[in-house]
Amino acid sequence: MSTDEQLLQTLRAALDRTDPMPEAIRAAAYAAFAWRDIDAELAALIADSAETPIPAGVRTAADHRLLTFRAPGTEIEIEVAGERLRQLTGQLVPPGPASITVCWPAGSLAVEADDLGRFTADNVPPGPVSLQVRRPSAARPVSTDWVVI
């Protein structure tokens, strides 16, 4: 082992003792890798209403959040509502039926999008989530970035 590797190992051990990683964060990180599908197309987060400044004088529902993900040929628009458990109401663009799996560190929920591309997922726990979208006509599924809701 080189001197640099020994130094890094010593620093890692010191940090683990003085400022250990919270178990919830460790579990979420492992879950994110467990839910990955190497064949899936990644849909990146392109819009998040939580990060958009609200102009003065404009009213908004503070308990609703809008997210938009985009992959080649697919856009996923989601409204997040609820305080304790979340309700996700979504729209696929272009519209069409699909099987959708909402994933979080401790579980998942399967829902179906109708012919207009609309879907709803109820009782989703707060925390990190990712959606996997499988369309009957698509060669590959689409998976969203993980986002904390």
JSON list of N, CA and C in Angstrom, two decimals, residues 10-55:
[
{"chain": "A", "resi": 10, "resn": "THR", "atom": "N", "xyz": [-6.38, 6.38, 6.67]},
{"chain": "A", "resi": 10, "resn": "THR", "atom": "CA", "xyz": [-6.37, 6.98, 8.00]},
{"chain": "A", "resi": 10, "resn": "THR", "atom": "C", "xyz": [-7.40, 8.11, 8.09]},
{"chain": "A", "resi": 11, "resn": "LEU", "atom": "N", "xyz": [-7.47, 8.95, 7.06]},
{"chain": "A", "resi": 11, "resn": "LEU", "atom": "CA", "xyz": [-8.46, 10.03, 7.05]},
{"chain": "A", "resi": 11, "resn": "LEU", "atom": "C", "xyz": [-9.89, 9.49, 7.04]},
{"chain": "A", "resi": 12, "resn": "ARG", "atom": "N", "xyz": [-10.13, 8.46, 6.24]},
{"chain": "A", "resi": 12, "resn": "ARG", "atom": "CA", "xyz": [-11.46, 7.85, 6.16]},
{"chain": "A", "resi": 12, "resn": "ARG", "atom": "C", "xyz": [-11.88, 7.30, 7.53]},
{"chain": "A", "resi": 13, "resn": "ALA", "atom": "N", "xyz": [-10.96, 6.62, 8.21]},
{"chain": "A", "resi": 13, "resn": "ALA", "atom": "CA", "xyz": [-11.26, 6.06, 9.53]},
{"chain": "A", "resi": 13, "resn": "ALA", "atom": "C", "xyz": [-11.55, 7.17, 10.53]},
{"chain": "A", "resi": 14, "resn": "ALA", "atom": "N", "xyz": [-10.78, 8.27, 10.48]},
{"chain": "A", "resi": 14, "resn": "ALA", "atom": "CA", "xyz": [-11.00, 9.38, 11.40]},
{"chain": "A", "resi": 14, "resn": "ALA", "atom": "C", "xyz": [-12.36, 10.03, 11.16]},
{"chain": "A", "resi": 15, "resn": "LEU", "atom": "N", "xyz": [-12.73, 10.24, 9.90]},
{"chain": "A", "resi": 15, "resn": "LEU", "atom": "CA", "xyz": [-14.03, 10.83, 9.60]},
{"chain": "A", "resi": 15, "resn": "LEU", "atom": "C", "xyz": [-15.18, 9.91, 9.99]},
{"chain": "A", "resi": 16, "resn": "ASP", "atom": "N", "xyz": [-15.01, 8.61, 9.80]},
{"chain": "A", "resi": 16, "resn": "ASP", "atom": "CA", "xyz": [-16.06, 7.66, 10.19]},
{"chain": "A", "resi": 16, "resn": "ASP", "atom": "C", "xyz": [-16.30, 7.69, 11.70]},
{"chain": "A", "resi": 17, "resn": "ARG", "atom": "N", "xyz": [-15.25, 7.94, 12.47]},
{"chain": "A", "resi": 17, "resn": "ARG", "atom": "CA", "xyz": [-15.40, 8.00, 13.92]},
{"chain": "A", "resi": 17, "resn": "ARG", "atom": "C", "xyz": [-16.02, 9.32, 14.37]},
{"chain": "A", "resi": 18, "resn": "THR", "atom": "N", "xyz": [-15.59, 10.44, 13.78]},
{"chain": "A", "resi": 18, "resn": "THR", "atom": "CA", "xyz": [-16.02, 11.75, 14.26]},
{"chain": "A", "resi": 18, "resn": "THR", "atom": "C", "xyz": [-17.31, 12.25, 13.61]},
{"chain": "A", "resi": 19, "resn": "ASP", "atom": "N", "xyz": [-17.56, 11.88, 12.37]},
{"chain": "A", "resi": 19, "resn": "ASP", "atom": "CA", "xyz": [-18.75, 12.35, 11.66]},
{"chain": "A", "resi": 19, "resn": "ASP", "atom": "C", "xyz": [-19.27, 11.24, 10.75]},
{"chain": "A", "resi": 20, "resn": "PRO", "atom": "N", "xyz": [-19.85, 10.18, 11.34]},
{"chain": "A", "resi": 20, "resn": "PRO", "atom": "CA", "xyz": [-20.29, 9.05, 10.52]},
{"chain": "A", "resi": 20, "resn": "PRO", "atom": "C", "xyz": [-21.46, 9.43, 9.61]},
{"chain": "A", "resi": 21, "resn": "MET", "atom": "N", "xyz": [-21.56, 8.72, 8.49]},
{"chain": "A", "resi": 21, "resn": "MET", "atom": "CA", "xyz": [-22.67, 8.94, 7.57]},
{"chain": "A", "resi": 21, "resn": "MET", "atom": "C", "xyz": [-23.96, 8.44, 8.22]},
{"chain": "A", "resi": 22, "resn": "PRO", "atom": "N", "xyz": [-25.03, 9.27, 8.19]},
{"chain": "A", "resi": 22, "resn": "PRO", "atom": "CA", "xyz": [-26.31, 8.80, 8.75]},
{"chain": "A", "resi": 22, "resn": "PRO", "atom": "C", "xyz": [-26.80, 7.55, 8.01]},
{"chain": "A", "resi": 23, "resn": "GLU", "atom": "N", "xyz": [-27.38, 6.64, 8.76]},
{"chain": "A", "resi": 23, "resn": "GLU", "atom": "CA", "xyz": [-27.81, 5.37, 8.18]},
{"chain": "A", "resi": 23, "resn": "GLU", "atom": "C", "xyz": [-28.87, 5.56, 7.09]},
{"chain": "A", "resi": 24, "resn": "ALA", "atom": "N", "xyz": [-29.74, 6.56, 7.25]},
{"chain": "A", "resi": 24, "resn": "ALA", "atom": "CA", "xyz": [-30.78, 6.80, 6.24]},
{"chain": "A", "resi": 24, "resn": "ALA", "atom": "C", "xyz": [-30.16, 7.20, 4.90]},
{"chain": "A", "resi": 25, "resn": "ILE", "atom": "N", "xyz": [-29.09, 7.98, 4.95]},
{"chain": "A", "resi": 25, "resn": "ILE", "atom": "CA", "xyz": [-28.42, 8.38, 3.71]},
{"chain": "A", "resi": 25, "resn": "ILE", "atom": "C", "xyz": [-27.72, 7.20, 3.08]},
{"chain": "A", "resi": 26, "resn": "ARG", "atom": "N", "xyz": [-27.08, 6.39, 3.90]},
{"chain": "A", "resi": 26, "resn": "ARG", "atom": "CA", "xyz": [-26.40, 5.19, 3.38]},
{"chain": "A", "resi": 26, "resn": "ARG", "atom": "C", "xyz": [-27.43, 4.25, 2.71]},
{"chain": "A", "resi": 27, "resn": "ALA", "atom": "N", "xyz": [-28.57, 4.05, 3.37]},
{"chain": "A", "resi": 27, "resn": "ALA", "atom": "CA", "xyz": [-29.60, 3.16, 2.82]},
{"chain": "A", "resi": 27, "resn": "ALA", "atom": "C", "xyz": [-30.16, 3.70, 1.50]},
{"chain": "A", "resi": 28, "resn": "ALA", "atom": "N", "xyz": [-30.37, 5.02, 1.43]},
{"chain": "A", "resi": 28, "resn": "ALA", "atom": "CA", "xyz": [-30.88, 5.62, 0.20]},
{"chain": "A", "resi": 28, "resn": "ALA", "atom": "C", "xyz": [-29.88, 5.48, -0.94]},
{"chain": "A", "resi": 29, "resn": "ALA", "atom": "N", "xyz": [-28.61, 5.63, -0.63]},
{"chain": "A", "resi": 29, "resn": "ALA", "atom": "CA", "xyz": [-27.57, 5.49, -1.67]},
{"chain": "A", "resi": 29, "resn": "ALA", "atom": "C", "xyz": [-27.53, 4.06, -2.20]},
{"chain": "A", "resi": 30, "resn": "TYR", "atom": "N", "xyz": [-27.57, 3.08, -1.32]},
{"chain": "A", "resi": 30, "resn": "TYR", "atom": "CA", "xyz": [-27.57, 1.68, -1.76]},
{"chain": "A", "resi": 30, "resn": "TYR", "atom": "C", "xyz": [-28.84, 1.36, -2.56]},
{"chain": "A", "resi": 31, "resn": "ALA", "atom": "N", "xyz": [-29.97, 1.91, -2.13]},
{"chain": "A", "resi": 31, "resn": "ALA", "atom": "CA", "xyz": [-31.23, 1.66, -2.84]},
{"chain": "A", "resi": 31, "resn": "ALA", "atom": "C", "xyz": [-31.20, 2.26, -4.24]},
{"chain": "A", "resi": 32, "resn": "ALA", "atom": "N", "xyz": [-30.58, 3.42, -4.38]},
{"chain": "A", "resi": 32, "resn": "ALA", "atom": "CA", "xyz": [-30.49, 4.04, -5.70]},
{"chain": "A", "resi": 32, "resn": "ALA", "atom": "C", "xyz": [-29.77, 3.12, -6.68]},
{"chain": "A", "resi": 33, "resn": "PHE", "atom": "N", "xyz": [-28.72, 2.46, -6.24]},
{"chain": "A", "resi": 33, "resn": "PHE", "atom": "CA", "xyz": [-28.01, 1.54, -7.12]},
{"chain": "A", "resi": 33, "resn": "PHE", "atom": "C", "xyz": [-28.81, 0.26, -7.34]},
{"chain": "A", "resi": 34, "resn": "ALA", "atom": "N", "xyz": [-29.54, -0.18, -6.34]},
{"chain": "A", "resi": 34, "resn": "ALA", "atom": "CA", "xyz": [-30.31, -1.41, -6.48]},
{"chain": "A", "resi": 34, "resn": "ALA", "atom": "C", "xyz": [-31.41, -1.25, -7.53]},
{"chain": "A", "resi": 35, "resn": "TRP", "atom": "N", "xyz": [-31.99, -0.05, -7.65]},
{"chain": "A", "resi": 35, "resn": "TRP", "atom": "CA", "xyz": [-33.09, 0.17, -8.58]},
{"chain": "A", "resi": 35, "resn": "TRP", "atom": "C", "xyz": [-32.62, 0.53, -9.98]},
{"chain": "A", "resi": 36, "resn": "ARG", "atom": "N", "xyz": [-31.31, 0.70, -10.17]},
{"chain": "A", "resi": 36, "resn": "ARG", "atom": "CA", "xyz": [-30.81, 1.08, -11.50]},
{"chain": "A", "resi": 36, "resn": "ARG", "atom": "C", "xyz": [-31.06, -0.02, -12.51]},
{"chain": "A", "resi": 37, "resn": "ASP", "atom": "N", "xyz": [-31.41, 0.39, -13.72]},
{"chain": "A", "resi": 37, "resn": "ASP", "atom": "CA", "xyz": [-31.59, -0.53, -14.84]},
{"chain": "A", "resi": 37, "resn": "ASP", "atom": "C", "xyz": [-30.61, -0.09, -15.91]},
{"chain": "A", "resi": 38, "resn": "ILE", "atom": "N", "xyz": [-29.56, -0.86, -16.12]},
{"chain": "A", "resi": 38, "resn": "ILE", "atom": "CA", "xyz": [-28.50, -0.46, -17.03]},
{"chain": "A", "resi": 38, "resn": "ILE", "atom": "C", "xyz": [-29.00, -0.28, -18.46]},
{"chain": "A", "resi": 39, "resn": "ASP", "atom": "N", "xyz": [-30.10, -0.92, -18.81]},
{"chain": "A", "resi": 39, "resn": "ASP", "atom": "CA", "xyz": [-30.64, -0.80, -20.16]},
{"chain": "A", "resi": 39, "resn": "ASP", "atom": "C", "xyz": [-31.58, 0.39, -20.32]},
{"chain": "A", "resi": 40, "resn": "ALA", "atom": "N", "xyz": [-31.89, 1.06, -19.23]},
{"chain": "A", "resi": 40, "resn": "ALA", "atom": "CA", "xyz": [-32.87, 2.15, -19.30]},
{"chain": "A", "resi": 40, "resn": "ALA", "atom": "C", "xyz": [-32.24, 3.44, -19.83]},
{"chain": "A", "resi": 41, "resn": "GLU", "atom": "N", "xyz": [-33.06, 4.19, -20.51]},
{"chain": "A", "resi": 41, "resn": "GLU", "atom": "CA", "xyz": [-32.69, 5.54, -20.97]},
{"chain": "A", "resi": 41, "resn": "GLU", "atom": "C", "xyz": [-32.88, 6.46, -19.77]},
{"chain": "A", "resi": 42, "resn": "LEU", "atom": "N", "xyz": [-31.93, 7.36, -19.50]},
{"chain": "A", "resi": 42, "resn": "LEU", "atom": "CA", "xyz": [-32.03, 8.25, -18.35]},
{"chain": "A", "resi": 42, "resn": "LEU", "atom": "C", "xyz": [-32.80, 9.52, -18.72]},
{"chain": "A", "resi": 43, "resn": "ALA", "atom": "N", "xyz": [-33.83, 9.83, -17.93]},
{"chain": "A", "resi": 43, "resn": "ALA", "atom": "CA", "xyz": [-34.58, 11.08, -18.09]},
{"chain": "A", "resi": 43, "resn": "ALA", "atom": "C", "xyz": [-34.07, 12.06, -17.04]},
{"chain": "A", "resi": 44, "resn": "ALA", "atom": "N", "xyz": [-33.44, 13.12, -17.51]},
{"chain": "A", "resi": 44, "resn": "ALA", "atom": "CA", "xyz": [-32.85, 14.11, -16.61]},
{"chain": "A", "resi": 44, "resn": "ALA", "atom": "C", "xyz": [-33.90, 15.11, -16.13]},
{"chain": "A", "resi": 45, "resn": "LEU", "atom": "N", "xyz": [-33.72, 15.58, -14.91]},
{"chain": "A", "resi": 45, "resn": "LEU", "atom": "CA", "xyz": [-34.60, 16.61, -14.36]},
{"chain": "A", "resi": 45, "resn": "LEU", "atom": "C", "xyz": [-34.26, 17.93, -15.07]},
{"chain": "A", "resi": 46, "resn": "ILE", "atom": "N", "xyz": [-35.25, 18.50, -15.75]},
{"chain": "A", "resi": 46, "resn": "ILE", "atom": "CA", "xyz": [-35.01, 19.75, -16.47]},
{"chain": "A", "resi": 46, "resn": "ILE", "atom": "C", "xyz": [-35.76, 20.94, -15.87]},
{"chain": "A", "resi": 47, "resn": "ALA", "atom": "N", "xyz": [-36.74, 20.68, -15.01]},
{"chain": "A", "resi": 47, "resn": "ALA", "atom": "CA", "xyz": [-37.48, 21.77, -14.36]},
{"chain": "A", "resi": 47, "resn": "ALA", "atom": "C", "xyz": [-37.99, 21.30, -13.01]},
{"chain": "A", "resi": 48, "resn": "ASP", "atom": "N", "xyz": [-37.86, 22.18, -12.02]},
{"chain": "A", "resi": 48, "resn": "ASP", "atom": "CA", "xyz": [-38.32, 21.90, -10.66]},
{"chain": "A", "resi": 48, "resn": "ASP", "atom": "C", "xyz": [-38.86, 23.20, -10.09]},
{"chain": "A", "resi": 49, "resn": "SER", "atom": "N", "xyz": [-40.15, 23.24, -9.82]},
{"chain": "A", "resi": 49, "resn": "SER", "atom": "CA", "xyz": [-40.76, 24.48, -9.32]},
{"chain": "A", "resi": 49, "resn": "SER", "atom": "C", "xyz": [-40.20, 24.89, -7.96]},
{"chain": "A", "resi": 50, "resn": "ALA", "atom": "N", "xyz": [-39.62, 23.96, -7.21]},
{"chain": "A", "resi": 50, "resn": "ALA", "atom": "CA", "xyz": [-39.04, 24.30, -5.92]},
{"chain": "A", "resi": 50, "resn": "ALA", "atom": "C", "xyz": [-37.79, 25.16, -6.10]},
{"chain": "A", "resi": 51, "resn": "GLU", "atom": "N", "xyz": [-37.19, 25.13, -7.28]},
{"chain": "A", "resi": 51, "resn": "GLU", "atom": "CA", "xyz": [-35.97, 25.90, -7.54]},
{"chain": "A", "resi": 51, "resn": "GLU", "atom": "C", "xyz": [-36.23, 27.13, -8.40]},
{"chain": "A", "resi": 52, "resn": "THR", "atom": "N", "xyz": [-37.50, 27.38, -8.74]},
{"chain": "A", "resi": 52, "resn": "THR", "atom": "CA", "xyz": [-37.85, 28.52, -9.58]},
{"chain": "A", "resi": 52, "resn": "THR", "atom": "C", "xyz": [-38.35, 29.65, -8.70]},
{"chain": "A", "resi": 53, "resn": "PRO", "atom": "N", "xyz": [-37.72, 30.83, -8.78]},
{"chain": "A", "resi": 53, "resn": "PRO", "atom": "CA", "xyz": [-38.22, 31.96, -7.98]},
{"chain": "A", "resi": 53, "resn": "PRO", "atom": "C", "xyz": [-39.63, 32.36, -8.42]},
{"chain": "A", "resi": 54, "resn": "ILE", "atom": "N", "xyz": [-40.45, 32.71, -7.46]},
{"chain": "A", "resi": 54, "resn": "ILE", "atom": "CA", "xyz": [-41.83, 33.12, -7.74]},
{"chain": "A", "resi": 54, "resn": "ILE", "atom": "C", "xyz": [-41.86, 34.64, -7.85]},
{"chain": "A", "resi": 55, "resn": "PRO", "atom": "N", "xyz": [-42.33, 35.20, -8.97]},
{"chain": "A", "resi": 55, "resn": "PRO", "atom": "CA", "xyz": [-42.39, 36.65, -9.13]},
{"chain": "A", "resi": 55, "resn": "PRO", "atom": "C", "xyz": [-43.27, 37.30, -8.06]}
]
